[in-house]
Amino acid sequence: MNTDVEFHIRQNYPWTKLPANVKQSLGNSQREYEKQVLLYSIRNQLRFRNNLVRHVRKDERKYYEELLKYSRDHLMLYPYHLSDIMVKGLRVTPFSYYTGIMEDIMNSEKSYDSLPNFTAADCLRLLGIGRNQYIDLMNQCRSSKKFFRKKSARDLLPTKPVEISVEPWWVAQTGYITEDDIRVCSTAEKKAIDKMIDSGPQLAGTIEFNVVLSLYNRGFIYLDVPISDDSCISVPPLEGFVMNRVQGDYFETLLYKIFVSIDEQTNVAELANVLEIDLDLVKNAVSMYCRLGFAVKKGQAIGSDQLHPTWKNAPSVNRLKGTMDPQKMLLSWEQGSPVMEGGSSATDTDTTSLEDQADTASVSSLSIPAAPTKRIAFLFDSTLTAFLMMGNLSPNLKSHAVTMFEVGKLSDETLDSFLAELEKVESTAEGEAQRYFDHALTLKNTILFLRYNKELTQDQGPDIPNIGFPLDMLRCESLLGLDQATCSRVLNKNYKLLVSMAPLSNEIRPISSCTPQHIGPAIPEVSSIWFKLYLYHVTGQGPPSLLLSKGSRLRKLPDIFQVYDRLLITSWGHDPGVVPTSNVLTMLNDALTHSAVLIQGHGMHGHGETVHIPFPFDEEDLKGDFSYSNMCVHQALQKLKDQVDLEHQCGYITMLNSNNRLRRRPSDATECRGDTHLGGGFDTNGSTESFELVTEETNGDSKGKTDTLSSEDEWVPLDLCFGMPLFSSELNRKVCRKIASHKLFSSESLQELLHSSRKLSLKVLSFVQSFQDGSQTADPDSGVSNPLSQPAAEAGVPLPALNLLYKDGLLREWSGRAPPPLDISALHKDT
């Protein structure tokens, strides 16, 4: 549907008041507009009254029946915001709605994965049917067909809801109750119903707990989860979340947007203002989080004097506030989350402990000021969450990893429990699993370094206590789900500084931010293939590199790569990988059909050797002559230091030695040399691609031998990554030390970073433009789309319009033929 048409429907514009251009887009047909109004209203589950649809569809009941049918057919969440209509008018409760959905997918023999994430979570909460239960039901359904007495899917489904978690501040309202229903009610139930009929809706906590559950299970009442303008919520680690698929309907999209944007200090009205989304929609979303047990409403929602005595021992959350010792709650969290009967009640208990931690004390017994303060945001990508999920690292770490992926955020209030889980991760593992363990341990050290580190914030001023800054962890892909203006407002409201992990996957677009300042890639081009070529261009050094535009085709491997045994291949929007030269041609031509590809020489005798050099450089690093253990004085790095600000950023430079005859890895590391990698287990920047693992190591006496064999000419810069590396604990430790010693988080340094990032952005953009043919625009199809409909990798970064060759210090257009001998000194190099 046209966005202009959607806007005018949302604003309740009748046909007569539509602008001419909108009418024209509808073919000047009023009937077409009315059709679009009905479709939009049903898709967005709009109330009949006070909306434009009431002028289009006169029969209110029929409209709601169509809405319900559409929602059920498309496996959407039950429209709780229309409960008064659905339960009282149509007699469709959430239980009967989800039973119908489950029956439909079972009769169609669809897999459990066909249920969208939030719908599956609500089905689990009400029906008690998760993945394993669904498979078991399907097996029963199929086996019954083999016998004379066939069982339908309806016969196998539960007849009443499982026991759900109910909060005392939820509101109980009467549903559709007949005289026959009243006859089967107990005296206490009749009394509760009479009170609701006579006095209106009642707080659930004022009614006997078992009566509330009994009336709800029989569909005599429904429960509203009221959210006010000034409500604040916290999001604990997710329990009971089902990771199936993303559907993309209006409400699901809204839920994910709010997930990554919400924090404990921002109330609902402020959040709606920041996101520029209708307040009622935000309230509906927050209400859904609380209903599913994915969020907890902060503050005392109901007074203890109002609470019915039967609620004291009921499995719930907020009524415990102030009655349970927070330190006991804290200890129970560290020892493992308590498991309760009612499905999501385990989540509720965990959440309470986390909330109490935020209100009283953290694991480190830090004195945190009550006044809200801006935070540091650590930006990560889905690669990290995959490592934390796949590694089976510790018992309760997976719920945090699911939260990081689905919510897109771990707030400072939940980091104590996250760190407690990371503490349980062992330091050694077998084979490929070691990478997962290394990332987890390095992440723990990074969090401890960035969070409440007084050493990083010594210029706060005399009136502000220096306790460091709280830390939130944000997933880049989730932030990219927000439009650019909204993302900027969210970041500016909550954060003083952004710090990216390094390297970020090439499959995502990095966050661009002038304010708050960003220690990481300044713009997407700085995290793209273009930046590699820019490095070689300004330093005059780099491995032989050929950037082929999409649609090119190679008949044979270019001569400059014939001497190499291994090549580094980077297809646009993917992470690089080392491959053998012998069978590379077919793979290259296949990749070129759908993306641009960068080919680089890596190793002449097996894999090349790579070394990571952390920056900013110390004064000691820049003294002495070049050696294997003193690479900071390399001529290319001295040139690079003049062109790119390495003093107010942090990260690492990867150096490559292609002529690596001795497959060596010296055991002792010096400060400037950083980490050494040999073999395809490393793909130039520690990304997730793995080809071969080379594990040979030499003795400690190899250092002298290596130094004598290494010459400056053998080493060239391969790549530069801004941010904090997580793939190597040693490299991470060095970068952390340099951040502290160079005071990168000081106001003065951040101001310099702002200016230098802008200069670098302009230089790189100018460089990219100089190698375009003038007509090339950003290709919206660049990169490869993924199942979660995230923005394409490097979306907006121009694809190469020309084939470019970097060789012998020069970057020039490549025609596909070997160039004639040229006088290099006579060539003019663009700057």
Short mmCIF file of N, CA, C and O in Angstrom, two decimals, residues 173-276:
data_model
loop_
_atom_site.label_atom_id
_atom_site.label_comp_id
_atom_site.label_asym_id
_atom_site.label_seq_id
_atom_site.Cartn_x
_atom_site.Cartn_y
_atom_site.Cartn_z
N GLN A 173 -12.23 -7.73 34.21
CA GLN A 173 -13.50 -7.23 33.68
C GLN A 173 -14.39 -8.41 33.29
O GLN A 173 -13.90 -9.46 32.87
N THR A 174 -15.69 -8.23 33.42
CA THR A 174 -16.61 -9.32 33.08
C THR A 174 -16.65 -9.53 31.57
O THR A 174 -16.63 -8.58 30.79
N GLY A 175 -16.74 -10.80 31.19
CA GLY A 175 -16.88 -11.14 29.78
C GLY A 175 -18.35 -11.35 29.45
O GLY A 175 -19.22 -10.65 29.98
N TYR A 176 -18.62 -12.32 28.58
CA TYR A 176 -20.01 -12.64 28.21
C TYR A 176 -20.49 -13.72 29.18
O TYR A 176 -20.09 -14.88 29.09
N ILE A 177 -21.35 -13.35 30.11
CA ILE A 177 -21.81 -14.29 31.14
C ILE A 177 -23.32 -14.48 31.03
O ILE A 177 -24.08 -13.50 31.00
N THR A 178 -23.76 -15.74 30.95
CA THR A 178 -25.19 -16.06 30.88
C THR A 178 -25.68 -16.51 32.25
O THR A 178 -24.89 -16.76 33.18
N GLU A 179 -27.02 -16.66 32.39
CA GLU A 179 -27.59 -17.14 33.65
C GLU A 179 -27.13 -18.56 33.95
O GLU A 179 -26.92 -18.94 35.11
N ASP A 180 -26.96 -19.36 32.90
CA ASP A 180 -26.47 -20.74 33.10
C ASP A 180 -25.06 -20.73 33.66
O ASP A 180 -24.69 -21.59 34.47
N ASP A 181 -24.24 -19.77 33.21
CA ASP A 181 -22.87 -19.66 33.72
C ASP A 181 -22.88 -19.33 35.21
O ASP A 181 -22.08 -19.88 35.99
N ILE A 182 -23.79 -18.45 35.63
CA ILE A 182 -23.85 -18.03 37.02
C ILE A 182 -24.21 -19.22 37.92
O ILE A 182 -23.69 -19.34 39.04
N ARG A 183 -25.05 -20.13 37.42
CA ARG A 183 -25.50 -21.26 38.25
C ARG A 183 -24.35 -22.19 38.65
O ARG A 183 -24.40 -22.82 39.71
N VAL A 184 -23.33 -22.27 37.79
CA VAL A 184 -22.22 -23.19 38.10
C VAL A 184 -21.12 -22.51 38.90
O VAL A 184 -20.09 -23.11 39.20
N CYS A 185 -21.30 -21.24 39.24
CA CYS A 185 -20.28 -20.50 39.99
C CYS A 185 -20.44 -20.73 41.49
O CYS A 185 -21.56 -20.91 42.00
N SER A 186 -19.34 -20.70 42.20
CA SER A 186 -19.36 -20.78 43.66
C SER A 186 -19.83 -19.45 44.23
O SER A 186 -19.94 -18.45 43.51
N THR A 187 -20.05 -19.43 45.52
CA THR A 187 -20.51 -18.20 46.18
C THR A 187 -19.50 -17.08 46.03
O THR A 187 -19.85 -15.93 45.73
N ALA A 188 -18.22 -17.41 46.23
CA ALA A 188 -17.16 -16.40 46.12
C ALA A 188 -17.07 -15.85 44.69
O ALA A 188 -16.85 -14.66 44.48
N GLU A 189 -17.25 -16.73 43.71
CA GLU A 189 -17.18 -16.31 42.31
C GLU A 189 -18.36 -15.41 41.95
O GLU A 189 -18.21 -14.41 41.25
N LYS A 190 -19.58 -15.79 42.46
CA LYS A 190 -20.75 -14.95 42.22
C LYS A 190 -20.55 -13.56 42.82
O LYS A 190 -20.90 -12.54 42.21
N LYS A 191 -19.99 -13.53 44.04
CA LYS A 191 -19.76 -12.27 44.73
C LYS A 191 -18.81 -11.37 43.93
O LYS A 191 -19.03 -10.17 43.79
N ALA A 192 -17.73 -11.99 43.37
CA ALA A 192 -16.75 -11.24 42.58
C ALA A 192 -17.40 -10.70 41.29
O ALA A 192 -17.17 -9.55 40.90
N ILE A 193 -18.23 -11.53 40.65
CA ILE A 193 -18.90 -11.10 39.40
C ILE A 193 -19.87 -9.96 39.69
O ILE A 193 -19.92 -8.96 38.95
N ASP A 194 -20.64 -10.10 40.78
CA ASP A 194 -21.59 -9.03 41.16
C ASP A 194 -20.87 -7.71 41.40
O ASP A 194 -21.35 -6.64 41.00
N LYS A 195 -19.70 -7.81 42.05
CA LYS A 195 -18.94 -6.59 42.35
C LYS A 195 -18.48 -5.91 41.06
O LYS A 195 -18.52 -4.68 40.92
N MET A 196 -18.04 -6.70 40.08
CA MET A 196 -17.59 -6.15 38.80
C MET A 196 -18.75 -5.55 38.01
O MET A 196 -18.61 -4.53 37.36
N ILE A 197 -19.93 -6.21 38.10
CA ILE A 197 -21.11 -5.70 37.37
C ILE A 197 -21.60 -4.40 38.01
O ILE A 197 -21.92 -3.43 37.32
N ASP A 198 -21.62 -4.37 39.35
CA ASP A 198 -22.15 -3.20 40.06
C ASP A 198 -21.19 -2.03 40.10
O ASP A 198 -21.58 -0.88 39.90
N SER A 199 -19.90 -2.32 40.36
CA SER A 199 -18.92 -1.25 40.58
C SER A 199 -17.94 -1.05 39.43
O SER A 199 -17.06 -0.20 39.51
N GLY A 200 -18.04 -1.88 38.40
CA GLY A 200 -17.13 -1.74 37.28
C GLY A 200 -15.89 -2.60 37.44
O GLY A 200 -15.79 -3.40 38.39
N PRO A 201 -14.93 -2.49 36.53
CA PRO A 201 -13.72 -3.31 36.57
C PRO A 201 -13.00 -3.20 37.92
O PRO A 201 -12.98 -2.14 38.54
N GLN A 202 -12.38 -4.31 38.33
CA GLN A 202 -11.70 -4.36 39.63
C GLN A 202 -10.24 -4.78 39.44
O GLN A 202 -9.91 -5.56 38.54
N LEU A 203 -9.37 -4.25 40.32
CA LEU A 203 -7.99 -4.72 40.33
C LEU A 203 -7.98 -6.19 40.72
O LEU A 203 -8.65 -6.59 41.69
N ALA A 204 -7.25 -7.00 39.98
CA ALA A 204 -7.22 -8.44 40.25
C ALA A 204 -6.76 -8.73 41.68
O ALA A 204 -7.21 -9.68 42.32
N GLY A 205 -5.85 -7.89 42.19
CA GLY A 205 -5.31 -8.11 43.54
C GLY A 205 -6.30 -7.91 44.65
O GLY A 205 -6.05 -8.31 45.79
N THR A 206 -7.45 -7.30 44.37
CA THR A 206 -8.46 -7.09 45.41
C THR A 206 -9.44 -8.25 45.50
O THR A 206 -10.29 -8.29 46.38
N ILE A 207 -9.33 -9.19 44.54
CA ILE A 207 -10.21 -10.35 44.51
C ILE A 207 -9.40 -11.58 44.92
O ILE A 207 -8.19 -11.65 44.69
N GLU A 208 -10.06 -12.56 45.51
CA GLU A 208 -9.37 -13.79 45.90
C GLU A 208 -8.64 -14.40 44.70
O GLU A 208 -9.19 -14.52 43.61
N PHE A 209 -7.40 -14.79 44.92
CA PHE A 209 -6.52 -15.22 43.82
C PHE A 209 -7.11 -16.39 43.04
O PHE A 209 -7.17 -16.38 41.81
N ASN A 210 -7.57 -17.43 43.75
CA ASN A 210 -8.09 -18.62 43.07
C ASN A 210 -9.38 -18.31 42.31
O ASN A 210 -9.68 -18.94 41.29
N VAL A 211 -10.14 -17.33 42.80
CA VAL A 211 -11.37 -16.94 42.12
C VAL A 211 -11.04 -16.29 40.77
O VAL A 211 -11.68 -16.55 39.75
N VAL A 212 -10.01 -15.43 40.77
CA VAL A 212 -9.57 -14.78 39.52
C VAL A 212 -9.18 -15.84 38.49
O VAL A 212 -9.62 -15.80 37.34
N LEU A 213 -8.37 -16.81 38.91
CA LEU A 213 -7.91 -17.85 37.98
C LEU A 213 -9.08 -18.69 37.48
O LEU A 213 -9.18 -19.01 36.29
N SER A 214 -9.98 -19.05 38.40
CA SER A 214 -11.12 -19.90 38.02
C SER A 214 -12.03 -19.20 37.01
O SER A 214 -12.42 -19.79 35.99
N LEU A 215 -12.36 -17.94 37.29
CA LEU A 215 -13.23 -17.20 36.37
C LEU A 215 -12.54 -16.97 35.02
O LEU A 215 -13.18 -17.03 33.97
N TYR A 216 -11.24 -16.74 35.05
CA TYR A 216 -10.50 -16.51 33.80
C TYR A 216 -10.45 -17.79 32.96
O TYR A 216 -10.67 -17.76 31.75
N ASN A 217 -10.17 -18.91 33.62
CA ASN A 217 -10.06 -20.18 32.89
C ASN A 217 -11.36 -20.58 32.21
O ASN A 217 -11.35 -21.24 31.18
N ARG A 218 -12.50 -20.16 32.80
CA ARG A 218 -13.80 -20.51 32.20
C ARG A 218 -14.29 -19.42 31.24
O ARG A 218 -15.37 -19.55 30.67
N GLY A 219 -13.49 -18.37 31.06
CA GLY A 219 -13.84 -17.33 30.10
C GLY A 219 -14.91 -16.37 30.58
O GLY A 219 -15.49 -15.63 29.78
N PHE A 220 -15.18 -16.36 31.91
CA PHE A 220 -16.21 -15.46 32.44
C PHE A 220 -15.67 -14.04 32.62
O PHE A 220 -16.44 -13.09 32.67
N ILE A 221 -14.37 -13.92 32.77
CA ILE A 221 -13.75 -12.59 32.85
C ILE A 221 -12.57 -12.54 31.89
O ILE A 221 -12.07 -13.57 31.44
N TYR A 222 -12.14 -11.35 31.58
CA TYR A 222 -10.88 -11.17 30.85
C TYR A 222 -10.02 -10.18 31.62
O TYR A 222 -10.52 -9.44 32.48
N LEU A 223 -8.74 -10.18 31.34
CA LEU A 223 -7.79 -9.37 32.10
C LEU A 223 -7.17 -8.30 31.22
O LEU A 223 -6.61 -8.59 30.16
N ASP A 224 -7.27 -7.07 31.66
CA ASP A 224 -6.59 -5.95 31.01
C ASP A 224 -5.28 -5.69 31.74
O ASP A 224 -5.20 -5.85 32.97
N VAL A 225 -4.25 -5.30 30.99
CA VAL A 225 -2.97 -4.93 31.59
C VAL A 225 -2.81 -3.42 31.38
O VAL A 225 -2.34 -2.98 30.33
N PRO A 226 -3.23 -2.62 32.37
CA PRO A 226 -3.27 -1.17 32.17
C PRO A 226 -1.89 -0.53 32.20
O PRO A 226 -1.07 -0.84 33.07
N ILE A 227 -1.63 0.33 31.24
CA ILE A 227 -0.36 1.08 31.18
C ILE A 227 -0.71 2.56 31.11
O ILE A 227 -1.51 2.98 30.26
N SER A 228 -0.13 3.35 32.01
CA SER A 228 -0.41 4.79 32.03
C SER A 228 0.71 5.56 31.35
O SER A 228 1.78 4.99 31.04
N ASP A 229 0.52 6.86 31.15
CA ASP A 229 1.53 7.69 30.48
C ASP A 229 2.86 7.68 31.21
O ASP A 229 3.92 7.75 30.59
N ASP A 230 2.81 7.61 32.56
CA ASP A 230 4.05 7.73 33.33
C ASP A 230 4.60 6.36 33.76
O ASP A 230 5.50 6.29 34.60
N SER A 231 4.09 5.28 33.18
CA SER A 231 4.58 3.94 33.52
C SER A 231 6.00 3.74 32.98
O SER A 231 6.31 4.13 31.86
N CYS A 232 6.84 3.13 33.81
CA CYS A 232 8.19 2.73 33.37
C CYS A 232 8.30 1.21 33.51
O CYS A 232 7.75 0.63 34.45
N ILE A 233 9.00 0.58 32.58
CA ILE A 233 9.15 -0.88 32.66
C ILE A 233 10.61 -1.26 32.51
O ILE A 233 11.43 -0.50 32.00
N SER A 234 10.93 -2.45 33.00
CA SER A 234 12.26 -3.02 32.80
C SER A 234 12.12 -4.33 32.04
O SER A 234 11.11 -5.03 32.18
N VAL A 235 13.12 -4.64 31.23
CA VAL A 235 13.10 -5.87 30.42
C VAL A 235 14.20 -6.79 30.93
O VAL A 235 15.38 -6.53 30.72
N PRO A 236 13.85 -7.87 31.63
CA PRO A 236 14.85 -8.82 32.13
C PRO A 236 15.26 -9.79 31.02
O PRO A 236 14.72 -9.74 29.92
N PRO A 237 16.22 -10.68 31.30
CA PRO A 237 16.54 -11.71 30.31
C PRO A 237 15.29 -12.51 29.96
O PRO A 237 14.50 -12.88 30.83
N LEU A 238 15.09 -12.77 28.67
CA LEU A 238 13.86 -13.40 28.20
C LEU A 238 13.79 -14.87 28.63
O LEU A 238 14.75 -15.62 28.47
N GLU A 239 12.65 -15.25 29.18
CA GLU A 239 12.33 -16.65 29.44
C GLU A 239 11.00 -16.92 28.74
O GLU A 239 10.09 -16.10 28.77
N GLY A 240 10.87 -18.07 28.14
CA GLY A 240 9.61 -18.42 27.49
C GLY A 240 9.44 -17.77 26.13
O GLY A 240 8.35 -17.82 25.56
N PHE A 241 10.52 -17.17 25.60
CA PHE A 241 10.43 -16.61 24.25
C PHE A 241 10.69 -17.71 23.24
O PHE A 241 11.55 -18.56 23.45
N VAL A 242 9.93 -17.70 22.15
CA VAL A 242 10.07 -18.74 21.13
C VAL A 242 10.68 -18.12 19.89
O VAL A 242 10.14 -17.18 19.32
N MET A 243 11.84 -18.64 19.47
CA MET A 243 12.52 -18.12 18.29
C MET A 243 12.13 -18.94 17.06
O MET A 243 12.75 -19.94 16.75
N ASN A 244 11.06 -18.51 16.41
CA ASN A 244 10.59 -19.19 15.20
C ASN A 244 10.89 -18.37 13.96
O ASN A 244 11.85 -18.60 13.25
N ARG A 245 10.02 -17.39 13.71
CA ARG A 245 10.19 -16.56 12.52
C ARG A 245 9.58 -15.18 12.76
O ARG A 245 8.76 -14.99 13.66
N VAL A 246 10.01 -14.24 11.95
CA VAL A 246 9.46 -12.88 12.00
C VAL A 246 8.46 -12.74 10.87
O VAL A 246 8.75 -13.10 9.73
N GLN A 247 7.26 -12.24 11.18
CA GLN A 247 6.22 -12.14 10.17
C GLN A 247 6.19 -10.77 9.50
O GLN A 247 5.96 -10.65 8.31
N GLY A 248 6.41 -9.71 10.30
CA GLY A 248 6.44 -8.38 9.72
C GLY A 248 5.12 -7.64 9.74
O GLY A 248 4.97 -6.63 9.06
N ASP A 249 4.12 -8.14 10.51
CA ASP A 249 2.87 -7.38 10.61
C ASP A 249 3.10 -6.13 11.45
O ASP A 249 4.13 -5.99 12.12
N TYR A 250 2.10 -5.23 11.46
CA TYR A 250 2.31 -3.91 12.06
C TYR A 250 2.67 -4.00 13.53
O TYR A 250 3.55 -3.28 14.02
N PHE A 251 2.03 -4.91 14.29
CA PHE A 251 2.22 -4.95 15.73
C PHE A 251 3.55 -5.60 16.09
O PHE A 251 4.24 -5.16 17.01
N GLU A 252 3.91 -6.65 15.37
CA GLU A 252 5.20 -7.29 15.60
C GLU A 252 6.34 -6.32 15.34
O GLU A 252 7.30 -6.24 16.12
N THR A 253 6.25 -5.58 14.24
CA THR A 253 7.28 -4.57 13.92
C THR A 253 7.38 -3.55 15.04
O THR A 253 8.48 -3.15 15.45
N LEU A 254 6.24 -3.11 15.55
CA LEU A 254 6.21 -2.15 16.64
C LEU A 254 6.85 -2.73 17.90
O LEU A 254 7.63 -2.04 18.59
N LEU A 255 6.56 -3.98 18.20
CA LEU A 255 7.12 -4.62 19.40
C LEU A 255 8.65 -4.65 19.35
O LEU A 255 9.31 -4.37 20.34
N TYR A 256 9.21 -4.97 18.19
CA TYR A 256 10.66 -5.00 18.06
C TYR A 256 11.27 -3.60 18.14
O TYR A 256 12.34 -3.41 18.71
N LYS A 257 10.60 -2.61 17.56
CA LYS A 257 11.10 -1.23 17.62
C LYS A 257 11.18 -0.74 19.06
O LYS A 257 12.15 -0.11 19.48
N ILE A 258 10.14 -1.03 19.82
CA ILE A 258 10.09 -0.55 21.20
C ILE A 258 11.04 -1.34 22.08
O ILE A 258 11.66 -0.79 23.00
N PHE A 259 11.21 -2.63 21.80
CA PHE A 259 12.14 -3.46 22.56
C PHE A 259 13.52 -2.80 22.65
O PHE A 259 14.10 -2.68 23.73
N VAL A 260 14.07 -2.40 21.52
CA VAL A 260 15.44 -1.88 21.51
C VAL A 260 15.51 -0.44 22.01
O VAL A 260 16.59 0.05 22.36
N SER A 261 14.38 0.25 22.07
CA SER A 261 14.37 1.68 22.42
C SER A 261 14.07 1.93 23.89
O SER A 261 14.41 2.98 24.43
N ILE A 262 13.42 0.98 24.54
CA ILE A 262 12.90 1.24 25.89
C ILE A 262 14.00 1.12 26.94
O ILE A 262 14.96 0.38 26.76
N ASP A 263 13.87 1.89 28.00
CA ASP A 263 14.77 1.76 29.13
C ASP A 263 14.00 2.08 30.41
O ASP A 263 12.89 2.60 30.37
N GLU A 264 14.60 1.79 31.55
CA GLU A 264 13.88 1.90 32.82
C GLU A 264 13.64 3.33 33.25
O GLU A 264 12.79 3.59 34.09
N GLN A 265 14.39 4.28 32.70
CA GLN A 265 14.25 5.67 33.11
C GLN A 265 13.22 6.44 32.27
O GLN A 265 12.79 7.51 32.64
N THR A 266 12.87 5.89 31.11
CA THR A 266 11.98 6.60 30.18
C THR A 266 10.55 6.08 30.33
O THR A 266 10.33 4.88 30.19
N ASN A 267 9.61 6.98 30.63
CA ASN A 267 8.23 6.51 30.75
C ASN A 267 7.60 6.36 29.36
O ASN A 267 8.19 6.75 28.35
N VAL A 268 6.42 5.81 29.33
CA VAL A 268 5.77 5.45 28.07
C VAL A 268 5.51 6.68 27.20
O VAL A 268 5.71 6.66 25.98
N ALA A 269 5.07 7.78 27.83
CA ALA A 269 4.77 9.00 27.07
C ALA A 269 6.03 9.56 26.42
O ALA A 269 6.02 9.98 25.25
N GLU A 270 7.14 9.57 27.16
CA GLU A 270 8.41 10.07 26.61
C GLU A 270 8.88 9.17 25.47
O GLU A 270 9.39 9.65 24.46
N LEU A 271 8.71 7.86 25.64
CA LEU A 271 9.13 6.92 24.61
C LEU A 271 8.34 7.14 23.32
O LEU A 271 8.91 7.15 22.22
N ALA A 272 7.03 7.33 23.44
CA ALA A 272 6.20 7.58 22.27
C ALA A 272 6.64 8.85 21.56
O ALA A 272 6.65 8.93 20.32
N ASN A 273 7.05 9.85 22.34
CA ASN A 273 7.52 11.11 21.77
C ASN A 273 8.84 10.94 21.03
O ASN A 273 9.02 11.47 19.93
N VAL A 274 9.76 10.17 21.62
CA VAL A 274 11.07 9.93 20.98
C VAL A 274 10.90 9.15 19.68
O VAL A 274 11.50 9.46 18.66
N LEU A 275 10.04 8.12 19.72
CA LEU A 275 9.84 7.28 18.54
C LEU A 275 8.88 7.90 17.53
O LEU A 275 8.78 7.42 16.40
N GLU A 276 8.16 8.95 17.97
CA GLU A 276 7.14 9.60 17.14
C GLU A 276 6.11 8.58 16.66
O GLU A 276 5.77 8.48 15.49
#
